[in-house]
Coordinates of N, CA and C in Angstrom, one line a residue:
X1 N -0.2 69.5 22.1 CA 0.5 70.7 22.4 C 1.3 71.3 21.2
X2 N 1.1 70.3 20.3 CA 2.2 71.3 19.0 C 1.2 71.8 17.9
X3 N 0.0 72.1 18.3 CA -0.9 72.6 17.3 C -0.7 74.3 18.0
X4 N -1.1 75.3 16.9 CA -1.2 76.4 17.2 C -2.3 77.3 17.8
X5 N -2.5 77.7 18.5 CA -3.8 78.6 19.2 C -4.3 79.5 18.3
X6 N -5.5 79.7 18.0 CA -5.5 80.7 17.2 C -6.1 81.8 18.6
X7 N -5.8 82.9 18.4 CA -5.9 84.0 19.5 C -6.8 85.0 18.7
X8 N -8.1 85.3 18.9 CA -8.9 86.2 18.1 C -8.5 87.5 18.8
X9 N -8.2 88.6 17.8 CA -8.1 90.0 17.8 C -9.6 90.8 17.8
X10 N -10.5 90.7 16.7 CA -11.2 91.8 16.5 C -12.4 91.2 17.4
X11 N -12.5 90.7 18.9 CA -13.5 90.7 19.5 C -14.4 91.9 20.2
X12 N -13.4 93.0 19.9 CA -14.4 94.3 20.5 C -14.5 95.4 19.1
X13 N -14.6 94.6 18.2 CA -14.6 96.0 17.1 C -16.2 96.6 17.3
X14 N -16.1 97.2 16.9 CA -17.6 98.4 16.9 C -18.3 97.7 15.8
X15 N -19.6 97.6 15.8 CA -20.6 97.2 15.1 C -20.7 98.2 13.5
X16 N -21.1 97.2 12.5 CA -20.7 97.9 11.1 C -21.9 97.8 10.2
X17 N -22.2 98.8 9.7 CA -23.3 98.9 8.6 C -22.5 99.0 7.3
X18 N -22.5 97.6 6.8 CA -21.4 97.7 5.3 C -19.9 97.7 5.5
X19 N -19.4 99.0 5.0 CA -18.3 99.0 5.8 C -17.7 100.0 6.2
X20 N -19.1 100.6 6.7 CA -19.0 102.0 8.0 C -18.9 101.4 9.5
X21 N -18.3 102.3 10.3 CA -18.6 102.1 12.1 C -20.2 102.5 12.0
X22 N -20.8 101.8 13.0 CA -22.4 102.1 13.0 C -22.5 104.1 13.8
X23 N -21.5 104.5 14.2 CA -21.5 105.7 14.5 C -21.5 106.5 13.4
X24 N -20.9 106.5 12.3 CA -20.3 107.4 11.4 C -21.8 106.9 10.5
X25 N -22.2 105.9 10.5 CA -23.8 105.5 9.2 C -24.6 105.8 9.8
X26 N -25.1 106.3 11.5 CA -26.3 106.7 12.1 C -26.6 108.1 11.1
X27 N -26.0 108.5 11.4 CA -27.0 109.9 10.9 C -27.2 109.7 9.5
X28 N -26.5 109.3 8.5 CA -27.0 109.1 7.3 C -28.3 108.3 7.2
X29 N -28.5 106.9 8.1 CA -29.7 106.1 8.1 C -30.6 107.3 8.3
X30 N -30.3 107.9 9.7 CA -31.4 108.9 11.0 C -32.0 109.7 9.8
X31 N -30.7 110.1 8.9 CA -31.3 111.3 7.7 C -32.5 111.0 6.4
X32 N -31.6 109.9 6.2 CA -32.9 108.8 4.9 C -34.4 108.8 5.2
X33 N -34.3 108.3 6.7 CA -35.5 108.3 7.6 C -36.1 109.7 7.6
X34 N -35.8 110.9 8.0 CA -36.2 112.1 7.9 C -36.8 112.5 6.5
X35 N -35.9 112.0 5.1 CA -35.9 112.1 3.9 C -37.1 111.6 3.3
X36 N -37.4 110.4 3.9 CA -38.6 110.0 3.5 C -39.7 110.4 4.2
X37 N -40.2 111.0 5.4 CA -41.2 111.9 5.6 C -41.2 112.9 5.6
X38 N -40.2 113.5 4.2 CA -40.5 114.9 3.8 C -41.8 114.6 3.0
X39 N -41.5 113.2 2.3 CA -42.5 113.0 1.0 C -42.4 113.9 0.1
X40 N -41.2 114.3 0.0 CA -40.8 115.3 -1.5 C -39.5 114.9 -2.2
X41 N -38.9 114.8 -3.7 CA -38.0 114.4 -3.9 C -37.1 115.5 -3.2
X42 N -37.2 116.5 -3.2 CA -36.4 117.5 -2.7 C -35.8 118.0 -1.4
X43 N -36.9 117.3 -0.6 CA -36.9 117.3 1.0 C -35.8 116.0 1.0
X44 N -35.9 115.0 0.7 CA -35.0 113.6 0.4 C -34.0 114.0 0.1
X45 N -33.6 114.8 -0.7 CA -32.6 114.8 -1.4 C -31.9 115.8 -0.5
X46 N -32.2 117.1 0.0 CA -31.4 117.6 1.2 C -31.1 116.7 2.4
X47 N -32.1 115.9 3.1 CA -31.8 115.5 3.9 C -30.6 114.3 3.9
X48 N -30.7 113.9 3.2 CA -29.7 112.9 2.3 C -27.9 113.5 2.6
X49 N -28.1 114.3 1.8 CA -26.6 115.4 1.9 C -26.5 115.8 3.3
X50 N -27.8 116.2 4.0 CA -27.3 117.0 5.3 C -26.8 115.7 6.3
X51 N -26.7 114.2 5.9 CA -26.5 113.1 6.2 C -25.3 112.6 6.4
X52 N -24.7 112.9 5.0 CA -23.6 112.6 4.4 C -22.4 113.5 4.7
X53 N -23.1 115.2 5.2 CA -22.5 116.4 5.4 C -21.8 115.5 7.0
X54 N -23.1 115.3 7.9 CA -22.5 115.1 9.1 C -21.5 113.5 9.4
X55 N -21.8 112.8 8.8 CA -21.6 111.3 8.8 C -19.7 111.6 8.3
X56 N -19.5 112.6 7.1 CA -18.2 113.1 7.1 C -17.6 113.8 8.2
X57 N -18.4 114.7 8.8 CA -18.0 115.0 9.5 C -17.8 114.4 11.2
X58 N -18.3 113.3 11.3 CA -17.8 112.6 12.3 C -16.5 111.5 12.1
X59 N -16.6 111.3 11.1 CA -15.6 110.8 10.2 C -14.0 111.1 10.4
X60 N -14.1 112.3 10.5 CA -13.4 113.2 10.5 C -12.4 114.1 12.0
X61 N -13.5 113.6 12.6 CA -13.5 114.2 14.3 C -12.6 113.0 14.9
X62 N -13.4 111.9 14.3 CA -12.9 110.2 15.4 C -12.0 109.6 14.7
X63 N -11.0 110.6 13.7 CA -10.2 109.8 12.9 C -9.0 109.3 13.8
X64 N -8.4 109.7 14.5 CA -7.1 109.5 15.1 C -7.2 109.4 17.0
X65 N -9.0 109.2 17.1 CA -9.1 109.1 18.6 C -9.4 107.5 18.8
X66 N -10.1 106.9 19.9 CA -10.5 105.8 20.4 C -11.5 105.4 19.6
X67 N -11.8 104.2 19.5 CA -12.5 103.7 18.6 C -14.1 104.0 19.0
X68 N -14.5 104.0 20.4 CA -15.6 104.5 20.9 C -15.8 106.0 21.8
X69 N -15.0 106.8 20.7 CA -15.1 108.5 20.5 C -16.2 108.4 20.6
X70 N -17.0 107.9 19.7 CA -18.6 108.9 19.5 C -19.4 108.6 21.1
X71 N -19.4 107.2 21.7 CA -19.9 107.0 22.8 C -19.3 107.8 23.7
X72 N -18.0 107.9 23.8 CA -17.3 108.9 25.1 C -18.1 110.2 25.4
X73 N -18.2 110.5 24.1 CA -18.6 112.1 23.8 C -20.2 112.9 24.0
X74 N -20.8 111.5 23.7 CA -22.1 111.8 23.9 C -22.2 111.0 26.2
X75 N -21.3 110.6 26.7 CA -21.6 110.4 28.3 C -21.6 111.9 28.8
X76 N -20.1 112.3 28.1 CA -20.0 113.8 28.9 C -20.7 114.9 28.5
X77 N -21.3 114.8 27.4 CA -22.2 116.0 26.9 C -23.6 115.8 26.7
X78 N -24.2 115.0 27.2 CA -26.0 114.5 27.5 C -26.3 114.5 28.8
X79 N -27.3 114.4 29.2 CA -27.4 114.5 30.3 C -28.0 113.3 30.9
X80 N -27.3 112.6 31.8 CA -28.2 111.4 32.2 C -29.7 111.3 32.6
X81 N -29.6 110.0 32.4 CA -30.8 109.4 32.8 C -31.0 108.1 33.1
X82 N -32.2 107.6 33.7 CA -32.3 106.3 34.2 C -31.5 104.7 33.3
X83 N -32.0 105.5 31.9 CA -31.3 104.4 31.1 C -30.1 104.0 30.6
X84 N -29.7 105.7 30.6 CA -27.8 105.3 30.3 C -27.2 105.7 31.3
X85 N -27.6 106.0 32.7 CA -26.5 106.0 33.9 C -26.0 104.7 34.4
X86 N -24.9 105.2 34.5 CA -23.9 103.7 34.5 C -23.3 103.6 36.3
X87 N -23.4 102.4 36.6 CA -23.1 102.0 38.4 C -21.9 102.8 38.9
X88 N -20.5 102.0 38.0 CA -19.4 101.6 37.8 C -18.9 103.3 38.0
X89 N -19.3 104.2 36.8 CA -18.5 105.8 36.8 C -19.1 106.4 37.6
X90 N -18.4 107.9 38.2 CA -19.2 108.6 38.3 C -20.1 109.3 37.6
X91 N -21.4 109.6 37.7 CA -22.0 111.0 37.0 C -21.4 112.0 36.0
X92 N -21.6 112.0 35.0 CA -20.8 112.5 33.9 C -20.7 114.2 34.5
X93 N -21.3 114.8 35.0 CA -21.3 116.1 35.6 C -19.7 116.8 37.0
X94 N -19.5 115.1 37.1 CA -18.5 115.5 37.9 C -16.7 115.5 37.4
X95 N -16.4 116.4 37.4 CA -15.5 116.7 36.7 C -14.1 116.2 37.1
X96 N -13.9 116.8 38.5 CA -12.8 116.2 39.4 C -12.9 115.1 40.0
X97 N -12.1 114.2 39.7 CA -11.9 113.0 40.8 C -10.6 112.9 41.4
X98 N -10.1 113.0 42.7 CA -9.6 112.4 43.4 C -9.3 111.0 43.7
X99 N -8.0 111.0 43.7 CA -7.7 109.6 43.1 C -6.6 108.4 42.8

């Protein structure tokens, strides 16, 4: 009883590419990927920036919100379907709940 517990904290951190949130590195990867079937240095090299353009800019959006902003954002503004409708919430379409 006189040893100490260690009590783990970071069991729900968001998944990391390096030492990005995997939300804020998607579009940069998604862009590289684009970049390379321009098959042009030039096509690459925009798509790159336009990467880096958005990946700041989510950056930027989810700085001072919940750590799973980017998932919130895309429930209420996509439209369901079989694969991401969830039991548990209502239908992202329904606005008001009584409650």
């Amino acid at each position: 009883m006189l040893t100490d517990t260690y009590i783990p904290r970071r069991l729900d951190d968001q998944w990391k590419i390096g030492l990005w949130d995997i939300d804020v590195a998607a579009p940069v990867l998604f862009m590289l990927f684009v970049g390379y079937l321009a098959s042009s240095l030039w096509g690459f090299c925009a798509a790159v920036a336009i990467g880096i353009y958005f990946a700041r800019k989510m950056a930027r959006t989810k700085a001072d919100k919940h750590p799973a902003y980017a998932l919130h954002w895309l429930y209420w503004h996509l439209p369901t379907n079989p694969v991401s409708s969830m039991r548990a919430t209502p239908p992202s379409h329904i606005r008001r709940m009584v409650g």
